Amino acid sequence: QVQLVESGGGLVESGGSLRLSCVASGFTLDDYSIAWLRQVPGKEHEGVGCIRRGDGLTGYEDFVKGRFIISRDNAKNTAYLQMNSLKPEDAAVYYCAVVQAPGCIIPYDYIGQGTQVTVST
């Protein structure tokens, strides 16, 4: 069964850190580029960043650049999103999504169920 499961969300104070995990099952993650997305109620998903398959090159949206780090451990079939210096506006449901392509292009092949991140002031 193909599945992506995110975890690591929760409540954190403004300025704090969280590390989200995304565990893949039913397929080999190293064949895929991995995106992290987020969504707040009433809005569309927005991209946070991407890590490419192969060379592992990462890219980030400006609003998280310098604060968030995406990594992957293909041996564990897992991707990570390290979030530092969190702000209240970072509060959202965070999703990982994968696509079997050199970069994070839509449409994604699979997307997880999401994990909630709440940032208190």
Short mmCIF file of N, CA and C in Angstrom, two decimals:
data_model
loop_
_atom_site.label_atom_id
_atom_site.label_comp_id
_atom_site.label_asym_id
_atom_site.label_seq_id
_atom_site.Cartn_x
_atom_site.Cartn_y
_atom_site.Cartn_z
N GLN A 1 0.85 -1.20 0.00
CA GLN A 1 0.00 0.00 0.00
C GLN A 1 0.88 1.24 0.00
N VAL A 2 0.66 2.12 -0.95
CA VAL A 2 1.42 3.36 -1.05
C VAL A 2 0.91 4.35 -0.02
N GLN A 3 1.85 4.91 0.73
CA GLN A 3 1.45 5.82 1.79
C GLN A 3 2.56 6.80 2.11
N LEU A 4 2.18 8.02 2.45
CA LEU A 4 3.08 9.03 3.01
C LEU A 4 2.47 9.44 4.34
N VAL A 5 3.25 9.38 5.39
CA VAL A 5 2.73 9.73 6.71
C VAL A 5 3.62 10.78 7.34
N GLU A 6 3.05 11.95 7.58
CA GLU A 6 3.76 13.02 8.25
C GLU A 6 3.56 12.93 9.76
N SER A 7 4.55 13.40 10.48
CA SER A 7 4.46 13.47 11.93
C SER A 7 5.38 14.57 12.42
N GLY A 8 5.25 14.90 13.70
CA GLY A 8 6.14 15.89 14.31
C GLY A 8 5.50 17.24 14.52
N GLY A 9 4.28 17.41 14.06
CA GLY A 9 3.61 18.68 14.28
C GLY A 9 3.21 18.84 15.73
N GLY A 10 2.76 20.04 16.06
CA GLY A 10 2.33 20.32 17.43
C GLY A 10 2.29 21.80 17.69
N LEU A 11 2.26 22.12 18.98
CA LEU A 11 2.21 23.51 19.42
C LEU A 11 3.61 23.95 19.83
N VAL A 12 4.03 25.09 19.33
CA VAL A 12 5.35 25.61 19.66
C VAL A 12 5.24 27.12 19.85
N GLU A 13 6.08 27.66 20.70
CA GLU A 13 6.09 29.11 20.90
C GLU A 13 6.76 29.80 19.71
N SER A 14 6.37 31.02 19.50
CA SER A 14 7.01 31.82 18.47
C SER A 14 8.52 31.89 18.73
N GLY A 15 9.30 31.67 17.67
CA GLY A 15 10.75 31.60 17.82
C GLY A 15 11.28 30.21 18.03
N GLY A 16 10.40 29.26 18.28
CA GLY A 16 10.81 27.90 18.54
C GLY A 16 11.04 27.10 17.27
N SER A 17 11.29 25.80 17.47
CA SER A 17 11.62 24.90 16.36
C SER A 17 10.79 23.63 16.43
N LEU A 18 10.57 23.05 15.28
CA LEU A 18 9.96 21.74 15.15
C LEU A 18 10.63 21.02 13.99
N ARG A 19 10.65 19.69 14.06
CA ARG A 19 11.10 18.91 12.93
C ARG A 19 9.99 17.96 12.51
N LEU A 20 9.55 18.11 11.29
CA LEU A 20 8.54 17.23 10.75
C LEU A 20 9.20 16.09 9.99
N SER A 21 8.56 14.94 10.04
CA SER A 21 9.03 13.77 9.30
C SER A 21 7.96 13.33 8.32
N CYS A 22 8.40 12.71 7.26
CA CYS A 22 7.50 12.17 6.25
C CYS A 22 8.03 10.80 5.88
N VAL A 23 7.32 9.78 6.29
CA VAL A 23 7.75 8.40 6.04
C VAL A 23 6.96 7.82 4.88
N ALA A 24 7.68 7.30 3.92
CA ALA A 24 7.05 6.70 2.75
C ALA A 24 7.01 5.18 2.90
N SER A 25 5.95 4.58 2.43
CA SER A 25 5.85 3.13 2.40
C SER A 25 5.18 2.71 1.09
N GLY A 26 5.54 1.52 0.64
CA GLY A 26 4.95 1.02 -0.59
C GLY A 26 5.67 1.45 -1.85
N PHE A 27 6.70 2.28 -1.71
CA PHE A 27 7.49 2.70 -2.85
C PHE A 27 8.84 3.20 -2.35
N THR A 28 9.78 3.36 -3.28
CA THR A 28 11.13 3.79 -2.93
C THR A 28 11.25 5.28 -3.09
N LEU A 29 11.48 5.95 -1.97
CA LEU A 29 11.47 7.41 -1.95
C LEU A 29 12.60 8.01 -2.80
N ASP A 30 13.72 7.31 -2.95
CA ASP A 30 14.84 7.94 -3.67
C ASP A 30 14.58 8.10 -5.16
N ASP A 31 13.49 7.55 -5.67
CA ASP A 31 13.12 7.77 -7.06
C ASP A 31 12.33 9.06 -7.26
N TYR A 32 12.05 9.75 -6.15
CA TYR A 32 11.13 10.87 -6.18
C TYR A 32 11.75 12.16 -5.66
N SER A 33 11.35 13.28 -6.25
CA SER A 33 11.58 14.57 -5.64
C SER A 33 10.46 14.81 -4.61
N ILE A 34 10.81 15.52 -3.55
CA ILE A 34 9.90 15.67 -2.42
C ILE A 34 9.63 17.15 -2.16
N ALA A 35 8.38 17.47 -2.05
CA ALA A 35 7.98 18.84 -1.73
C ALA A 35 7.32 18.87 -0.36
N TRP A 36 7.50 19.95 0.32
CA TRP A 36 6.72 20.24 1.52
C TRP A 36 5.77 21.39 1.17
N LEU A 37 4.52 21.21 1.55
CA LEU A 37 3.47 22.19 1.29
C LEU A 37 2.83 22.54 2.62
N ARG A 38 2.07 23.63 2.62
CA ARG A 38 1.27 23.93 3.79
C ARG A 38 -0.04 24.56 3.37
N GLN A 39 -0.99 24.46 4.27
CA GLN A 39 -2.32 25.00 3.97
C GLN A 39 -2.96 25.52 5.24
N VAL A 40 -3.54 26.70 5.13
CA VAL A 40 -4.34 27.25 6.21
C VAL A 40 -5.79 27.23 5.75
N PRO A 41 -6.74 27.22 6.70
CA PRO A 41 -8.15 27.15 6.32
C PRO A 41 -8.54 28.26 5.35
N GLY A 42 -9.26 27.88 4.32
CA GLY A 42 -9.76 28.86 3.36
C GLY A 42 -8.79 29.23 2.27
N LYS A 43 -7.59 28.66 2.31
CA LYS A 43 -6.60 28.99 1.29
C LYS A 43 -6.12 27.72 0.58
N GLU A 44 -5.53 27.93 -0.58
CA GLU A 44 -4.95 26.82 -1.32
C GLU A 44 -3.65 26.37 -0.65
N HIS A 45 -3.24 25.17 -1.01
CA HIS A 45 -1.91 24.72 -0.61
C HIS A 45 -0.88 25.72 -1.15
N GLU A 46 0.16 25.97 -0.36
CA GLU A 46 1.28 26.74 -0.89
C GLU A 46 2.57 25.96 -0.68
N GLY A 47 3.46 26.07 -1.64
CA GLY A 47 4.72 25.37 -1.54
C GLY A 47 5.61 26.00 -0.48
N VAL A 48 6.36 25.16 0.20
CA VAL A 48 7.33 25.61 1.19
C VAL A 48 8.74 25.43 0.64
N GLY A 49 8.97 24.25 0.08
CA GLY A 49 10.28 23.96 -0.48
C GLY A 49 10.31 22.59 -1.09
N CYS A 50 11.46 22.26 -1.66
CA CYS A 50 11.60 21.02 -2.44
C CYS A 50 13.01 20.48 -2.28
N ILE A 51 13.12 19.16 -2.30
CA ILE A 51 14.42 18.53 -2.39
C ILE A 51 14.38 17.56 -3.56
N ARG A 52 15.32 17.72 -4.47
CA ARG A 52 15.31 16.93 -5.70
C ARG A 52 15.81 15.53 -5.45
N ARG A 53 15.36 14.62 -6.26
CA ARG A 53 15.95 13.28 -6.25
C ARG A 53 17.34 13.38 -6.87
N GLY A 54 18.14 12.39 -6.59
CA GLY A 54 19.48 12.37 -7.19
C GLY A 54 20.44 13.27 -6.46
N ASP A 55 20.56 14.52 -6.88
CA ASP A 55 21.57 15.41 -6.31
C ASP A 55 21.17 16.01 -4.97
N GLY A 56 19.88 15.89 -4.60
CA GLY A 56 19.44 16.40 -3.30
C GLY A 56 19.43 17.90 -3.20
N LEU A 57 19.45 18.58 -4.34
CA LEU A 57 19.42 20.04 -4.31
C LEU A 57 18.11 20.53 -3.72
N THR A 58 18.18 21.54 -2.88
CA THR A 58 16.99 22.06 -2.23
C THR A 58 16.69 23.48 -2.72
N GLY A 59 15.41 23.81 -2.61
CA GLY A 59 14.96 25.16 -2.92
C GLY A 59 13.82 25.51 -2.00
N TYR A 60 13.70 26.80 -1.67
CA TYR A 60 12.72 27.25 -0.69
C TYR A 60 11.99 28.49 -1.17
N GLU A 61 10.77 28.62 -0.68
CA GLU A 61 10.05 29.87 -0.89
C GLU A 61 10.70 30.94 -0.02
N ASP A 62 10.57 32.19 -0.47
CA ASP A 62 11.24 33.29 0.23
C ASP A 62 10.80 33.40 1.69
N PHE A 63 9.54 33.08 1.96
CA PHE A 63 9.04 33.32 3.32
C PHE A 63 9.58 32.32 4.34
N VAL A 64 10.29 31.26 3.90
CA VAL A 64 10.90 30.33 4.84
C VAL A 64 12.41 30.24 4.65
N LYS A 65 12.93 30.88 3.62
CA LYS A 65 14.35 30.78 3.31
C LYS A 65 15.19 31.26 4.50
N GLY A 66 16.18 30.46 4.86
CA GLY A 66 17.04 30.79 5.99
C GLY A 66 16.50 30.30 7.32
N ARG A 67 15.25 29.84 7.34
CA ARG A 67 14.66 29.33 8.60
C ARG A 67 14.34 27.84 8.52
N PHE A 68 13.92 27.36 7.35
CA PHE A 68 13.52 25.96 7.19
C PHE A 68 14.58 25.22 6.39
N ILE A 69 14.74 23.94 6.71
CA ILE A 69 15.69 23.09 6.00
C ILE A 69 15.02 21.76 5.67
N ILE A 70 15.08 21.40 4.41
CA ILE A 70 14.54 20.11 3.97
C ILE A 70 15.69 19.14 3.78
N SER A 71 15.50 17.92 4.24
CA SER A 71 16.50 16.89 4.05
C SER A 71 15.80 15.56 3.79
N ARG A 72 16.59 14.59 3.41
CA ARG A 72 16.03 13.28 3.15
C ARG A 72 17.03 12.20 3.56
N ASP A 73 16.50 11.08 3.99
CA ASP A 73 17.31 9.90 4.30
C ASP A 73 16.70 8.76 3.50
N ASN A 74 17.27 8.51 2.35
CA ASN A 74 16.68 7.49 1.47
C ASN A 74 16.76 6.10 2.09
N ALA A 75 17.76 5.86 2.90
CA ALA A 75 17.88 4.55 3.53
C ALA A 75 16.71 4.29 4.48
N LYS A 76 16.17 5.36 5.05
CA LYS A 76 15.02 5.24 5.95
C LYS A 76 13.72 5.55 5.24
N ASN A 77 13.80 5.84 3.93
CA ASN A 77 12.60 6.20 3.17
C ASN A 77 11.84 7.35 3.83
N THR A 78 12.59 8.33 4.29
CA THR A 78 12.02 9.41 5.10
C THR A 78 12.57 10.76 4.64
N ALA A 79 11.70 11.76 4.67
CA ALA A 79 12.09 13.14 4.44
C ALA A 79 11.80 13.95 5.69
N TYR A 80 12.49 15.07 5.80
CA TYR A 80 12.35 15.90 6.99
C TYR A 80 12.18 17.36 6.61
N LEU A 81 11.50 18.07 7.49
CA LEU A 81 11.41 19.52 7.39
C LEU A 81 11.77 20.09 8.75
N GLN A 82 12.97 20.66 8.85
CA GLN A 82 13.39 21.32 10.08
C GLN A 82 12.93 22.77 10.01
N MET A 83 12.14 23.16 10.99
CA MET A 83 11.57 24.51 11.01
C MET A 83 12.12 25.25 12.22
N ASN A 84 12.83 26.32 11.97
CA ASN A 84 13.42 27.14 13.02
C ASN A 84 12.83 28.53 12.99
N SER A 85 13.01 29.23 14.09
CA SER A 85 12.53 30.62 14.18
C SER A 85 11.08 30.74 13.71
N LEU A 86 10.25 29.87 14.23
CA LEU A 86 8.86 29.83 13.78
C LEU A 86 8.12 31.11 14.15
N LYS A 87 7.24 31.50 13.25
CA LYS A 87 6.42 32.69 13.41
C LYS A 87 4.95 32.28 13.46
N PRO A 88 4.10 33.11 14.05
CA PRO A 88 2.67 32.77 14.07
C PRO A 88 2.10 32.52 12.68
N GLU A 89 2.61 33.22 11.68
CA GLU A 89 2.09 33.03 10.32
C GLU A 89 2.54 31.72 9.69
N ASP A 90 3.43 30.97 10.34
CA ASP A 90 3.80 29.65 9.86
C ASP A 90 2.79 28.57 10.27
N ALA A 91 1.84 28.92 11.13
CA ALA A 91 0.85 27.95 11.56
C ALA A 91 0.02 27.47 10.37
N ALA A 92 -0.07 26.15 10.22
CA ALA A 92 -0.75 25.56 9.06
C ALA A 92 -0.72 24.05 9.22
N VAL A 93 -1.43 23.39 8.34
CA VAL A 93 -1.24 21.96 8.17
C VAL A 93 -0.15 21.76 7.13
N TYR A 94 0.85 20.99 7.49
CA TYR A 94 1.99 20.76 6.61
C TYR A 94 1.88 19.37 5.99
N TYR A 95 2.15 19.33 4.70
CA TYR A 95 2.06 18.10 3.93
C TYR A 95 3.37 17.83 3.22
N CYS A 96 3.70 16.56 3.05
CA CYS A 96 4.75 16.20 2.11
C CYS A 96 4.08 15.61 0.87
N ALA A 97 4.71 15.85 -0.25
CA ALA A 97 4.20 15.37 -1.53
C ALA A 97 5.39 14.92 -2.36
N VAL A 98 5.18 13.92 -3.19
CA VAL A 98 6.29 13.40 -3.99
C VAL A 98 5.89 13.30 -5.44
N VAL A 99 6.90 13.41 -6.29
CA VAL A 99 6.69 13.26 -7.72
C VAL A 99 7.91 12.56 -8.30
N GLN A 100 7.67 11.63 -9.20
CA GLN A 100 8.77 10.87 -9.80
C GLN A 100 9.32 11.67 -10.98
N ALA A 101 10.09 12.69 -10.63
CA ALA A 101 10.63 13.62 -11.62
C ALA A 101 11.89 14.26 -11.05
N PRO A 102 12.71 14.88 -11.91
CA PRO A 102 13.95 15.50 -11.41
C PRO A 102 13.72 16.67 -10.46
N GLY A 103 12.54 17.29 -10.53
CA GLY A 103 12.23 18.40 -9.66
C GLY A 103 10.80 18.31 -9.17
N CYS A 104 10.42 19.26 -8.33
CA CYS A 104 9.07 19.25 -7.73
C CYS A 104 8.07 19.89 -8.66
N ILE A 105 7.60 19.13 -9.61
CA ILE A 105 6.62 19.61 -10.57
C ILE A 105 5.27 18.98 -10.26
N ILE A 106 4.23 19.73 -10.51
CA ILE A 106 2.88 19.20 -10.32
C ILE A 106 2.40 18.59 -11.63
N PRO A 107 1.48 17.65 -11.57
CA PRO A 107 0.83 17.16 -10.34
C PRO A 107 1.71 16.18 -9.58
N TYR A 108 1.56 16.16 -8.28
CA TYR A 108 2.30 15.22 -7.45
C TYR A 108 1.70 13.82 -7.60
N ASP A 109 2.56 12.84 -7.41
CA ASP A 109 2.09 11.45 -7.49
C ASP A 109 1.37 11.05 -6.20
N TYR A 110 1.93 11.44 -5.08
CA TYR A 110 1.32 11.10 -3.79
C TYR A 110 1.46 12.30 -2.86
N ILE A 111 0.51 12.42 -1.94
CA ILE A 111 0.55 13.46 -0.92
C ILE A 111 0.07 12.85 0.38
N GLY A 112 0.68 13.27 1.49
CA GLY A 112 0.32 12.73 2.78
C GLY A 112 -0.94 13.35 3.34
N GLN A 113 -1.27 12.95 4.56
CA GLN A 113 -2.51 13.43 5.18
C GLN A 113 -2.32 14.72 5.96
N GLY A 114 -1.06 15.09 6.18
CA GLY A 114 -0.77 16.36 6.84
C GLY A 114 -0.57 16.25 8.34
N THR A 115 0.15 17.22 8.88
CA THR A 115 0.34 17.33 10.32
C THR A 115 0.20 18.79 10.69
N GLN A 116 -0.51 19.04 11.79
CA GLN A 116 -0.84 20.41 12.18
C GLN A 116 0.33 21.04 12.94
N VAL A 117 0.66 22.25 12.56
CA VAL A 117 1.65 23.06 13.28
C VAL A 117 0.94 24.31 13.78
N THR A 118 1.04 24.55 15.07
CA THR A 118 0.44 25.73 15.69
C THR A 118 1.55 26.51 16.38
N VAL A 119 1.57 27.82 16.16
CA VAL A 119 2.62 28.67 16.73
C VAL A 119 1.95 29.72 17.61
N SER A 120 2.29 29.70 18.87
CA SER A 120 1.70 30.66 19.81
C SER A 120 2.55 31.91 19.89
N THR A 121 1.89 33.03 20.19
CA THR A 121 2.62 34.29 20.30
C THR A 121 3.15 34.48 21.70
#
